[in-house]
PDB file of C-alpha atoms in Angstrom:
ATOM      1  CA  MET A 929      30.541 -66.433 -40.381  1.00  0.00           C
ATOM      2  CA  ALA A 930      28.784 -66.863 -37.104  1.00  0.00           C
ATOM      3  CA  LYS A 931      25.037 -66.691 -37.220  1.00  0.00           C
ATOM      4  CA  LYS A 932      23.521 -63.354 -36.121  1.00  0.00           C
ATOM      5  CA  ARG A 933      21.305 -63.614 -33.109  1.00  0.00           C
ATOM      6  CA  PRO A 934      17.848 -62.078 -33.235  1.00  0.00           C
ATOM      7  CA  GLN A 935      17.944 -58.745 -31.706  1.00  0.00           C
ATOM      8  CA  THR A 936      15.588 -58.436 -28.582  1.00  0.00           C
ATOM      9  CA  LYS A 937      14.497 -55.235 -26.846  1.00  0.00           C
ATOM     10  CA  ALA A 938      14.547 -55.247 -23.154  1.00  0.00           C
ATOM     11  CA  LYS A 939      11.395 -54.510 -21.449  1.00  0.00           C
ATOM     12  CA  ARG A 940      11.309 -50.989 -20.105  1.00  0.00           C
ATOM     13  CA  PRO A 941      10.205 -50.549 -16.509  1.00  0.00           C
ATOM     14  CA  GLN A 942       6.487 -49.527 -16.668  1.00  0.00           C
ATOM     15  CA  ILE A 943       6.460 -46.287 -14.469  1.00  0.00           C
ATOM     16  CA  THR A 944       3.595 -43.901 -14.518  1.00  0.00           C
ATOM     17  CA  ASP A 945       4.323 -40.054 -14.845  1.00  0.00           C
ATOM     18  CA  GLY A 946       3.307 -39.551 -11.183  1.00  0.00           C
ATOM     19  CA  GLU A 947       6.220 -41.961 -10.111  1.00  0.00           C
ATOM     20  CA  ILE A 948       9.004 -40.465 -11.958  1.00  0.00           C
ATOM     21  CA  PRO A 949      11.665 -39.428  -9.437  1.00  0.00           C
ATOM     22  CA  VAL A 950      13.892 -36.381  -9.850  1.00  0.00           C
ATOM     23  CA  VAL A 951      17.495 -37.241 -10.946  1.00  0.00           C
ATOM     24  CA  GLY A 952      20.414 -35.347 -12.312  1.00  0.00           C
ATOM     25  CA  ALA A 953      19.651 -33.458 -15.498  1.00  0.00           C
ATOM     26  CA  ARG A 954      22.247 -35.305 -17.541  1.00  0.00           C
ATOM     27  CA  GLU A 955      21.439 -38.941 -16.133  1.00  0.00           C
ATOM     28  CA  PRO A 956      19.189 -41.204 -17.892  1.00  0.00           C
ATOM     29  CA  CYS A 957      15.501 -40.659 -17.318  1.00  0.00           C
ATOM     30  CA  PRO A 958      13.974 -43.174 -14.963  1.00  0.00           C
ATOM     31  CA  CYS A 959      11.036 -43.770 -17.078  1.00  0.00           C
ATOM     32  CA  GLY A 960      13.274 -46.056 -19.416  1.00  0.00           C
ATOM     33  CA  SER A 961      13.119 -43.965 -22.531  1.00  0.00           C
ATOM     34  CA  GLY A 962      16.923 -44.133 -22.908  1.00  0.00           C
ATOM     35  CA  ARG A 963      16.957 -40.266 -23.149  1.00  0.00           C
ATOM     36  CA  ARG A 964      18.535 -37.869 -20.456  1.00  0.00           C
ATOM     37  CA  TYR A 965      16.278 -36.641 -17.868  1.00  0.00           C
ATOM     38  CA  LYS A 966      16.383 -33.074 -18.919  1.00  0.00           C
ATOM     39  CA  ALA A 967      15.171 -33.982 -22.517  1.00  0.00           C
ATOM     40  CA  CYS A 968      12.384 -36.381 -21.142  1.00  0.00           C
ATOM     41  CA  HIS A 969      10.462 -36.083 -18.059  1.00  0.00           C
ATOM     42  CA  GLY A 970      12.735 -33.134 -16.615  1.00  0.00           C
ATOM     43  CA  ARG A 971      11.542 -30.918 -19.336  1.00  0.00           C
ATOM     44  CA  GLU A 972       7.950 -30.916 -17.857  1.00  0.00           C
ATOM     45  CA  ALA A 973       9.430 -30.571 -14.387  1.00  0.00           C
ATOM     46  CA  ALA A 974      11.663 -27.592 -15.260  1.00  0.00           C
ATOM     47  CA  HIS A 975       8.767 -25.929 -16.914  1.00  0.00           C
ATOM     48  CA  ALA A 976       6.600 -26.398 -13.682  1.00  0.00           C
ATOM     49  CA  VAL A 977       9.535 -24.997 -11.531  1.00  0.00           C
ATOM     50  CA  THR A 978      10.246 -21.924 -13.628  1.00  0.00           C
ATOM     51  CA  GLU A 979       6.844 -20.847 -14.627  1.00  0.00           C
ATOM     52  CA  LEU A 980       5.947 -17.523 -12.971  1.00  0.00           C
ATOM     53  CA  VAL A 981       2.972 -17.181 -10.857  1.00  0.00           C
ATOM     54  CA  GLN A 982       2.035 -13.358 -11.208  1.00  0.00           C
ATOM     55  CA  ARG A 983       0.171 -13.065  -7.802  1.00  0.00           C
ATOM     56  CA  PRO A 984       1.591 -15.831  -5.492  1.00  0.00           C
ATOM     57  CA  PHE A 985      -0.444 -14.424  -2.390  1.00  0.00           C
ATOM     58  CA  GLU A 986      -3.722 -14.126  -4.191  1.00  0.00           C
ATOM     59  CA  GLY A 987      -6.427 -15.768  -2.032  1.00  0.00           C
ATOM     60  CA  LEU A 988      -4.636 -15.352   1.344  1.00  0.00           C
ATOM     61  CA  PRO A 989      -6.020 -13.095   4.027  1.00  0.00           C
ATOM     62  CA  SER A 990      -4.524  -9.496   3.535  1.00  0.00           C
ATOM     63  CA  GLU A 991      -2.811 -10.064   0.161  1.00  0.00           C
ATOM     64  CA  GLY A 992      -1.504  -6.461   0.216  1.00  0.00           C
ATOM     65  CA  ASP A 993       0.161  -6.961   3.421  1.00  0.00           C
ATOM     66  CA  TRP A 994       2.103 -10.209   2.163  1.00  0.00           C
ATOM     67  CA  VAL A 995       3.532  -8.130  -0.598  1.00  0.00           C
ATOM     68  CA  ALA A 996       4.538  -5.347   1.744  1.00  0.00           C
ATOM     69  CA  LEU A 997       6.288  -7.769   3.900  1.00  0.00           C
ATOM     70  CA  ARG A 998       7.955  -9.603   1.120  1.00  0.00           C
ATOM     71  CA  GLU A 999       9.109  -6.408  -0.631  1.00  0.00           C
ATOM     72  CA  LEU A1000       8.936  -3.164   1.585  1.00  0.00           C
ATOM     73  CA  VAL A1001       8.999  -3.743   5.236  1.00  0.00           C
ATOM     74  CA  PRO A1002      12.296  -4.569   7.102  1.00  0.00           C
ATOM     75  CA  ALA A1003      11.305  -6.198  10.278  1.00  0.00           C
ATOM     76  CA  ALA A1004       7.893  -7.601  11.071  1.00  0.00           C
ATOM     77  CA  THR A1005       6.054 -10.769  12.326  1.00  0.00           C
ATOM     78  CA  VAL A1006       2.675 -12.169  11.923  1.00  0.00           C
ATOM     79  CA  GLU A1007       1.019 -15.228  13.752  1.00  0.00           C
ATOM     80  CA  LEU A1008      -0.261 -17.752  11.158  1.00  0.00           C
ATOM     81  CA  THR A1009      -3.298 -19.747  11.495  1.00  0.00           C
ATOM     82  CA  LEU A1010      -3.062 -23.358   9.959  1.00  0.00           C
ATOM     83  CA  LYS A1011      -5.923 -25.340   8.639  1.00  0.00           C
ATOM     84  CA  GLY A1012      -6.724 -27.933  11.087  1.00  0.00           C
ATOM     85  CA  GLY A1013      -4.899 -26.222  13.967  1.00  0.00           C
ATOM     86  CA  LEU A1014      -1.337 -26.636  15.140  1.00  0.00           C
ATOM     87  CA  PRO A1015       0.468 -30.118  15.060  1.00  0.00           C
ATOM     88  CA  GLU A1016       1.400 -31.402  18.489  1.00  0.00           C
ATOM     89  CA  GLY A1017       4.575 -29.999  19.866  1.00  0.00           C
ATOM     90  CA  VAL A1018       4.261 -26.793  17.707  1.00  0.00           C
ATOM     91  CA  PRO A1019       3.051 -24.039  20.111  1.00  0.00           C
ATOM     92  CA  SER A1020       2.951 -21.439  17.407  1.00  0.00           C
ATOM     93  CA  VAL A1021       3.811 -20.748  13.675  1.00  0.00           C
ATOM     94  CA  SER A1022       4.828 -17.085  12.821  1.00  0.00           C
ATOM     95  CA  LEU A1023       5.700 -15.445   9.550  1.00  0.00           C
ATOM     96  CA  ALA A1024       8.985 -13.351   9.601  1.00  0.00           C
ATOM     97  CA  THR A1025      10.289 -10.971   7.147  1.00  0.00           C
ATOM     98  CA  VAL A1026      13.805 -11.912   7.575  1.00  0.00           C
ATOM     99  CA  LEU A1027      15.528 -14.705   9.639  1.00  0.00           C
ATOM    100  CA  PRO A1028      19.113 -14.900  11.007  1.00  0.00           C
ATOM    101  CA  MET A1029      21.798 -15.799   8.095  1.00  0.00           C
ATOM    102  CA  ALA A1030      18.753 -15.539   5.746  1.00  0.00           C
ATOM    103  CA  TRP A1031      17.376 -19.105   6.825  1.00  0.00           C
ATOM    104  CA  PRO A1032      14.209 -20.099   4.942  1.00  0.00           C
ATOM    105  CA  ALA A1033      12.786 -21.166   8.512  1.00  0.00           C
ATOM    106  CA  LEU A1034      13.467 -22.136  12.043  1.00  0.00           C
ATOM    107  CA  ARG A1035      12.219 -24.465  14.521  1.00  0.00           C
ATOM    108  CA  ARG A1036      12.936 -22.817  17.761  1.00  0.00           C
ATOM    109  CA  ASP A1037      13.989 -24.830  20.991  1.00  0.00           C
ATOM    110  CA  ASP A1038      10.541 -24.643  22.270  1.00  0.00           C
ATOM    111  CA  GLY A1039       9.042 -26.151  19.038  1.00  0.00           C
ATOM    112  CA  SER A1040       7.609 -22.967  17.589  1.00  0.00           C
ATOM    113  CA  VAL A1041       8.284 -22.197  13.982  1.00  0.00           C
ATOM    114  CA  LEU A1042       9.480 -19.006  12.127  1.00  0.00           C
ATOM    115  CA  LEU A1043       8.911 -18.835   8.341  1.00  0.00           C
ATOM    116  CA  GLY A1044      11.204 -16.370   6.627  1.00  0.00           C
ATOM    117  CA  LEU A1045       9.450 -14.428   3.806  1.00  0.00           C
ATOM    118  CA  GLN A1046      12.233 -12.373   2.028  1.00  0.00           C
ATOM    119  CA  ASN A1047      14.317 -15.382   0.645  1.00  0.00           C
ATOM    120  CA  ASP A1048      15.334 -16.265  -2.759  1.00  0.00           C
ATOM    121  CA  THR A1049      13.086 -19.028  -4.166  1.00  0.00           C
ATOM    122  CA  ALA A1050      13.904 -21.892  -6.397  1.00  0.00           C
ATOM    123  CA  SER A1051      10.692 -21.738  -8.677  1.00  0.00           C
ATOM    124  CA  GLY A1052       8.344 -19.205  -9.967  1.00  0.00           C
ATOM    125  CA  ASP A1053       5.814 -19.708  -7.458  1.00  0.00           C
ATOM    126  CA  ILE A1054       6.580 -18.207  -3.986  1.00  0.00           C
ATOM    127  CA  SER A1055       3.692 -19.653  -2.447  1.00  0.00           C
ATOM    128  CA  ARG A1056       4.646 -23.198  -3.019  1.00  0.00           C
ATOM    129  CA  ASP A1057       8.196 -22.691  -2.093  1.00  0.00           C
ATOM    130  CA  LEU A1058       7.146 -21.124   1.285  1.00  0.00           C
ATOM    131  CA  ALA A1059       4.632 -24.090   1.790  1.00  0.00           C
ATOM    132  CA  ASP A1060       7.259 -26.650   1.205  1.00  0.00           C
ATOM    133  CA  THR A1061       9.537 -24.809   3.720  1.00  0.00           C
ATOM    134  CA  LEU A1062       6.731 -24.634   6.204  1.00  0.00           C
ATOM    135  CA  GLN A1063       5.915 -28.130   6.035  1.00  0.00           C
ATOM    136  CA  ARG A1064       9.505 -29.274   6.620  1.00  0.00           C
ATOM    137  CA  ALA A1065       9.876 -26.843   9.505  1.00  0.00           C
ATOM    138  CA  LEU A1066       6.852 -28.343  11.473  1.00  0.00           C
ATOM    139  CA  THR A1067       8.845 -31.453  11.590  1.00  0.00           C
ATOM    140  CA  ALA A1068      12.296 -30.275  11.982  1.00  0.00           C
ATOM    141  CA  ASP A1069      14.064 -31.079  15.156  1.00  0.00           C
ATOM    142  CA  PRO A1070      13.627 -28.144  17.724  1.00  0.00           C
ATOM    143  CA  GLY A1071      16.444 -25.839  17.616  1.00  0.00           C
ATOM    144  CA  THR A1072      17.485 -26.138  13.938  1.00  0.00           C
ATOM    145  CA  PRO A1073      17.143 -24.036  10.881  1.00  0.00           C
ATOM    146  CA  VAL A1074      15.384 -25.270   7.733  1.00  0.00           C
ATOM    147  CA  GLN A1075      17.399 -24.928   4.484  1.00  0.00           C
ATOM    148  CA  GLY A1076      16.077 -24.085   1.062  1.00  0.00           C
ATOM    149  CA  ARG A1077      15.437 -26.587  -1.701  1.00  0.00           C
ATOM    150  CA  ARG A1078      13.451 -26.920  -5.022  1.00  0.00           C
ATOM    151  CA  ALA A1079       9.831 -27.718  -3.900  1.00  0.00           C
ATOM    152  CA  PRO A1080       7.974 -30.539  -5.713  1.00  0.00           C
ATOM    153  CA  ALA A1081       6.023 -29.153  -8.635  1.00  0.00           C
ATOM    154  CA  ASP A1082       2.944 -30.800  -7.367  1.00  0.00           C
ATOM    155  CA  GLY A1083       3.376 -29.751  -3.682  1.00  0.00           C
ATOM    156  CA  PRO A1084       0.959 -27.524  -1.808  1.00  0.00           C
ATOM    157  CA  ARG A1085       0.796 -23.974  -1.838  1.00  0.00           C
ATOM    158  CA  LEU A1086       0.399 -21.579   1.242  1.00  0.00           C
ATOM    159  CA  GLN A1087      -3.241 -21.358   0.078  1.00  0.00           C
ATOM    160  CA  ASP A1088      -3.755 -24.978   0.968  1.00  0.00           C
ATOM    161  CA  LEU A1089      -2.007 -24.962   4.430  1.00  0.00           C
ATOM    162  CA  LEU A1090      -3.247 -21.731   5.858  1.00  0.00           C
ATOM    163  CA  ASP A1091      -6.971 -20.955   7.110  1.00  0.00           C
ATOM    164  CA  PRO A1092      -8.553 -18.612   4.759  1.00  0.00           C
ATOM    165  CA  GLU A1093     -10.437 -17.085   7.719  1.00  0.00           C
ATOM    166  CA  GLY A1094      -7.453 -16.446   9.790  1.00  0.00           C
ATOM    167  CA  VAL A1095      -6.629 -13.163  11.048  1.00  0.00           C
ATOM    168  CA  PHE A1096      -3.528 -11.692   9.567  1.00  0.00           C
ATOM    169  CA  GLU A1097      -2.191  -8.824  11.703  1.00  0.00           C
ATOM    170  CA  PRO A1098       1.450  -7.765  10.964  1.00  0.00           C
ATOM    171  CA  VAL A1099       3.616  -6.473  13.940  1.00  0.00           C
ATOM    172  CA  VAL A1100       6.130  -4.034  12.811  1.00  0.00           C
ATOM    173  CA  HIS A1101       9.366  -4.078  14.864  1.00  0.00           C
ATOM    174  CA  ALA A1102      12.095  -1.462  15.346  1.00  0.00           C
ATOM    175  CA  GLY A1103      14.636  -4.111  14.705  1.00  0.00           C
ATOM    176  CA  PHE A1104      15.212  -7.919  14.805  1.00  0.00           C
ATOM    177  CA  GLU A1105      15.415  -8.685  18.254  1.00  0.00           C
ATOM    178  CA  PHE A1106      12.509 -11.117  18.084  1.00  0.00           C
ATOM    179  CA  TRP A1107      15.076 -13.570  16.365  1.00  0.00           C
ATOM    180  CA  VAL A1108      16.611 -14.436  19.696  1.00  0.00           C
ATOM    181  CA  PRO A1109      14.410 -14.577  22.918  1.00  0.00           C
ATOM    182  CA  ASP A1110      17.764 -14.854  24.937  1.00  0.00           C
ATOM    183  CA  ALA A1111      20.242 -12.726  23.118  1.00  0.00           C
ATOM    184  CA  GLN A1112      22.871 -13.288  25.802  1.00  0.00           C
ATOM    185  CA  ASN A1113      23.050 -16.977  24.842  1.00  0.00           C
ATOM    186  CA  ALA A1114      22.929 -16.515  21.032  1.00  0.00           C
ATOM    187  CA  THR A1115      25.713 -17.928  18.831  1.00  0.00           C
ATOM    188  CA  PRO A1116      28.431 -15.346  17.684  1.00  0.00           C
ATOM    189  CA  GLU A1117      27.124 -15.869  13.957  1.00  0.00           C
ATOM    190  CA  VAL A1118      23.587 -14.993  15.089  1.00  0.00           C
ATOM    191  CA  THR A1119      24.798 -12.052  17.017  1.00  0.00           C
ATOM    192  CA  ALA A1120      26.735 -10.833  14.109  1.00  0.00           C
ATOM    193  CA  SER A1121      23.809 -11.160  11.788  1.00  0.00           C
ATOM    194  CA  LEU A1122      21.558  -9.466  14.175  1.00  0.00           C
ATOM    195  CA  GLU A1123      23.926  -6.401  14.411  1.00  0.00           C
ATOM    196  CA  ARG A1124      24.115  -6.113  10.490  1.00  0.00           C
ATOM    197  CA  ALA A1125      20.515  -6.406  10.135  1.00  0.00           C
ATOM    198  CA  ASN A1126      19.528  -3.790  12.764  1.00  0.00           C
ATOM    199  CA  ALA A1127      22.003  -1.469  11.087  1.00  0.00           C
ATOM    200  CA  ALA A1128      20.499  -1.705   7.745  1.00  0.00           C
ATOM    201  CA  ALA A1129      16.817  -1.548   8.983  1.00  0.00           C
ATOM    202  CA  ILE A1130      14.684   1.593   7.997  1.00  0.00           C
ATOM    203  CA  PRO A1131      12.252   3.009  10.580  1.00  0.00           C
ATOM    204  CA  THR A1132       8.853   1.744   9.347  1.00  0.00           C
ATOM    205  CA  ALA A1133       5.292   1.760  10.699  1.00  0.00           C
ATOM    206  CA  LYS A1134       1.954   0.244   9.643  1.00  0.00           C
ATOM    207  CA  LEU A1135      -1.080   2.640   9.166  1.00  0.00           C
ATOM    208  CA  GLN A1136      -4.062   1.586  11.176  1.00  0.00           C
ATOM    209  CA  GLY A1137      -6.822   3.411   9.173  1.00  0.00           C
ATOM    210  CA  VAL A1138      -6.276   1.838   5.957  1.00  0.00           C
ATOM    211  CA  ASP A1139      -5.077  -1.519   4.609  1.00  0.00           C
ATOM    212  CA  ALA A1140      -1.582  -2.220   3.480  1.00  0.00           C
ATOM    213  CA  ALA A1141      -0.069   1.103   3.701  1.00  0.00           C
ATOM    214  CA  TYR A1142       3.428   1.620   5.457  1.00  0.00           C
ATOM    215  CA  TRP A1143       5.336   4.796   6.290  1.00  0.00           C
ATOM    216  CA  CYS A1144       8.979   4.879   6.462  1.00  0.00           C
ATOM    217  CA  GLU A1145      11.739   7.221   7.340  1.00  0.00           C
ATOM    218  CA  THR A1146      14.869   7.851   5.375  1.00  0.00           C
ATOM    219  CA  PRO A1147      17.597  10.507   5.862  1.00  0.00           C
ATOM    220  CA  ASP A1148      16.457  12.951   3.107  1.00  0.00           C
ATOM    221  CA  LYS A1149      12.487  12.464   3.340  1.00  0.00           C
ATOM    222  CA  ASN A1150       9.887  10.088   4.389  1.00  0.00           C
ATOM    223  CA  HIS A1151       7.633   7.979   2.328  1.00  0.00           C
ATOM    224  CA  LEU A1152       4.259   6.353   2.217  1.00  0.00           C
ATOM    225  CA  ARG A1153       4.043   3.046   0.274  1.00  0.00           C
ATOM    226  CA  TRP A1154       0.550   1.644  -0.130  1.00  0.00           C
ATOM    227  CA  VAL A1155      -0.082  -1.645  -1.683  1.00  0.00           C
ATOM    228  CA  MET A1156      -3.501  -1.695  -3.476  1.00  0.00           C
ATOM    229  CA  PRO A1157      -5.794  -4.417  -4.634  1.00  0.00           C
ATOM    230  CA  TYR A1158      -7.316  -2.892  -7.495  1.00  0.00           C
ATOM    231  CA  PRO A1159      -6.613  -3.793 -11.361  1.00  0.00           C
ATOM    232  CA  GLU A1160      -3.495  -1.937 -12.402  1.00  0.00           C
ATOM    233  CA  GLU A1161      -5.076  -0.007 -15.390  1.00  0.00           C
ATOM    234  CA  GLN A1162      -8.104   0.972 -13.451  1.00  0.00           C
ATOM    235  CA  LEU A1163      -5.983   2.283 -10.543  1.00  0.00           C
ATOM    236  CA  LEU A1164      -3.738   4.051 -12.965  1.00  0.00           C
ATOM    237  CA  ASP A1165      -6.593   5.895 -14.479  1.00  0.00           C
ATOM    238  CA  ALA A1166      -8.106   6.838 -11.016  1.00  0.00           C
ATOM    239  CA  LEU A1167      -4.677   8.144  -9.706  1.00  0.00           C
ATOM    240  CA  ALA A1168      -4.299  10.226 -12.894  1.00  0.00           C
ATOM    241  CA  ARG A1169      -7.736  11.694 -12.404  1.00  0.00           C
ATOM    242  CA  LEU A1170      -6.876  12.689  -8.864  1.00  0.00           C
ATOM    243  CA  HIS A1171      -3.208  13.985  -9.847  1.00  0.00           C
ATOM    244  CA  ALA A1172      -4.483  16.171 -12.667  1.00  0.00           C
ATOM    245  CA  ALA A1173      -7.227  17.511 -10.289  1.00  0.00           C
ATOM    246  CA  GLY A1174      -4.614  18.328  -7.690  1.00  0.00           C
ATOM    247  CA  LYS A1175      -6.102  15.776  -5.260  1.00  0.00           C
ATOM    248  CA  SER A1176      -3.523  13.069  -5.170  1.00  0.00           C
ATOM    249  CA  GLY A1177      -1.534  14.349  -2.070  1.00  0.00           C
ATOM    250  CA  LEU A1178      -1.508  13.579   1.391  1.00  0.00           C
ATOM    251  CA  GLY A1179      -1.386  16.993   2.909  1.00  0.00           C
ATOM    252  CA  GLU A1180       0.972  20.073   2.651  1.00  0.00           C
ATOM    253  CA  GLY A1181       4.442  19.310   1.142  1.00  0.00           C
ATOM    254  CA  THR A1182       3.397  15.734   0.128  1.00  0.00           C
ATOM    255  CA  ARG A1183       3.596  14.551  -3.484  1.00  0.00           C
ATOM    256  CA  LEU A1184       2.583  11.236  -5.233  1.00  0.00           C
ATOM    257  CA  VAL A1185       5.763  10.497  -7.064  1.00  0.00           C
ATOM    258  CA  GLY A1186       5.131   7.074  -8.777  1.00  0.00           C
ATOM    259  CA  SER A1187       4.524   3.575  -8.053  1.00  0.00           C
ATOM    260  CA  PHE A1188       5.980  -0.017  -7.670  1.00  0.00           C
ATOM    261  CA  ARG A1189       4.629  -3.028  -9.262  1.00  0.00           C
ATOM    262  CA  ALA A1190       5.045  -6.067  -7.135  1.00  0.00           C
ATOM    263  CA  HIS A1191       3.556  -9.651  -7.067  1.00  0.00           C
ATOM    264  CA  GLY A1192       0.697  -8.632  -9.335  1.00  0.00           C
ATOM    265  CA  LEU A1193      -0.269  -5.586  -7.262  1.00  0.00           C
ATOM    266  CA  THR A1194       0.365  -1.849  -7.682  1.00  0.00           C
ATOM    267  CA  VAL A1195       2.033   0.008  -4.954  1.00  0.00           C
ATOM    268  CA  PRO A1196       1.716   3.879  -5.200  1.00  0.00           C
ATOM    269  CA  VAL A1197       4.373   6.109  -3.473  1.00  0.00           C
ATOM    270  CA  TRP A1198       4.175   9.289  -1.917  1.00  0.00           C
ATOM    271  CA  ASP A1199       7.250  11.664  -0.674  1.00  0.00           C
ATOM    272  CA  LEU A1200       6.623  13.110   2.699  1.00  0.00           C
ATOM    273  CA  PRO A1201       8.373  15.940   4.407  1.00  0.00           C
ATOM    274  CA  SER A1202      10.917  14.630   6.965  1.00  0.00           C
ATOM    275  CA  GLY A1203       8.818  16.028  10.023  1.00  0.00           C
ATOM    276  CA  VAL A1204       5.589  13.954   8.808  1.00  0.00           C
ATOM    277  CA  THR A1205       5.220  10.933  11.047  1.00  0.00           C
ATOM    278  CA  ALA A1206       2.958   7.870  10.511  1.00  0.00           C
ATOM    279  CA  ASP A1207       0.371   9.408  12.829  1.00  0.00           C
ATOM    280  CA  ASP A1208       0.356  12.633  10.731  1.00  0.00           C
ATOM    281  CA  VAL A1209      -0.724  10.656   7.544  1.00  0.00           C
ATOM    282  CA  GLU A1210      -3.519   8.605   9.117  1.00  0.00           C
ATOM    283  CA  LYS A1211      -6.298  11.143   8.586  1.00  0.00           C
ATOM    284  CA  PRO A1212      -5.063  12.150   5.214  1.00  0.00           C
ATOM    285  CA  ALA A1213      -4.659   8.671   3.963  1.00  0.00           C
ATOM    286  CA  ALA A1214      -8.324   7.939   4.829  1.00  0.00           C
ATOM    287  CA  GLU A1215      -9.432  11.045   3.140  1.00  0.00           C
ATOM    288  CA  PHE A1216      -7.604   9.967   0.114  1.00  0.00           C
ATOM    289  CA  ALA A1217      -9.098   6.480   0.111  1.00  0.00           C
ATOM    290  CA  GLU A1218     -12.477   8.120  -0.104  1.00  0.00           C
ATOM    291  CA  ARG A1219     -11.255  10.246  -3.095  1.00  0.00           C
ATOM    292  CA  LEU A1220      -9.860   7.109  -4.702  1.00  0.00           C
ATOM    293  CA  THR A1221     -13.162   5.145  -4.283  1.00  0.00           C
ATOM    294  CA  ALA A1222     -14.819   7.926  -6.284  1.00  0.00           C
ATOM    295  CA  ALA A1223     -12.235   7.992  -8.983  1.00  0.00           C
ATOM    296  CA  LEU A1224     -12.208   4.313  -9.461  1.00  0.00           C
ATOM    297  CA  ALA A1225     -15.981   4.291 -10.091  1.00  0.00           C
ATOM    298  CA  SER A1226     -15.616   6.743 -13.041  1.00  0.00           C
ATOM    299  CA  ASP A1227     -15.651   5.185 -16.585  1.00  0.00           C
ATOM    300  CA  ALA A1228     -15.571   8.574 -18.261  1.00  0.00           C
ATOM    301  CA  PRO A1229     -12.794   8.887 -20.813  1.00  0.00           C
ATOM    302  CA  LEU A1230      -9.514  10.640 -19.614  1.00  0.00           C
ATOM    303  CA  THR A1231      -9.100  14.126 -20.393  1.00  0.00           C
ATOM    304  CA  GLY A1232      -5.813  15.723 -21.941  1.00  0.00           C
ATOM    305  CA  ASP A1233      -4.492  16.780 -18.495  1.00  0.00           C
ATOM    306  CA  GLU A1234      -5.496  13.334 -17.085  1.00  0.00           C
ATOM    307  CA  ARG A1235      -3.679  11.394 -19.945  1.00  0.00           C
ATOM    308  CA  ARG A1236      -0.573  13.451 -19.162  1.00  0.00           C
ATOM    309  CA  ALA A1237      -0.720  12.764 -15.678  1.00  0.00           C
ATOM    310  CA  ARG A1238      -1.154   9.043 -16.362  1.00  0.00           C
ATOM    311  CA  GLY A1239       1.736   9.051 -18.630  1.00  0.00           C
ATOM    312  CA  GLY A1240       3.978  10.573 -15.810  1.00  0.00           C
ATOM    313  CA  LEU A1241       2.845   7.842 -13.367  1.00  0.00           C
ATOM    314  CA  THR A1242       3.508   5.117 -15.662  1.00  0.00           C
ATOM    315  CA  ASN A1243       6.972   6.386 -16.721  1.00  0.00           C
ATOM    316  CA  ARG A1244       7.682   6.371 -12.829  1.00  0.00           C
ATOM    317  CA  GLN A1245       6.645   2.893 -12.243  1.00  0.00           C
ATOM    318  CA  VAL A1246       9.246   0.370 -11.153  1.00  0.00           C
ATOM    319  CA  THR A1247       8.791  -3.250 -11.169  1.00  0.00           C
ATOM    320  CA  LEU A1248       9.967  -5.086  -7.874  1.00  0.00           C
ATOM    321  CA  SER A1249       8.981  -8.575  -8.933  1.00  0.00           C
TER     322      SER A1249
END
């Protein structure tokens, strides 16, 4: 019998964790372990991608408006301020609720950038996904859209790219004409997308006297949806106190009907009569804000009526994200 040769193990490449590239889930892991990527370094990467960040916009200027533009407002734009200023050849960077064909971002012919907010994201951190899209848009060729992708798990977030002292002032539009500065020369695909978006847009207006409150008009009734920054349990207690006391409305014929939960914040919703406009609720909303501040300051136990009011509000709470 032939003599058995001694078995020797090939040296595995010495790769640090920070250098492990992303490969297919069923491919051998580049670290040399012999296991598939999904069972080795891909497991940690998958966890980083899917871990949900409850408040992705926390720490950004006007967090409530970010949530509203992500979930509630059809057509709006906001000029963004970058840390360190704009790169050469980029005259402006703006956030937009939606872009044509649901593009994640667009580098216009003049070099300006539009970043779409209402898009599906590949990870559980919307802020990181948007930051990755923004960075790629800043270096994209003028006149091209930027496609979505899975952002690197260690990539920057919006909080790393945007100036925390920058002004965040949403401009609400009646439609999506801001997509195309020259509508006559738009492609047929963009024109068709514009027509579909305009047909689906609900008339919306931002209140000026309070933060992150948006009026909208629907066929049957109007609504006010107000994104509030307070801890959910404390806010629900305060709303219950006001509701039980008959002080939760915004004027005759209005009614606090429940709330949304979106990106870690609570969004109370009021039904308004069809004839009530955004201007009509400016003063009542400011007065309600004062009543709410007083109710938030109370730490007294809820009464029976207040507990029932709170239960009703909680039962009518819908989670958007």
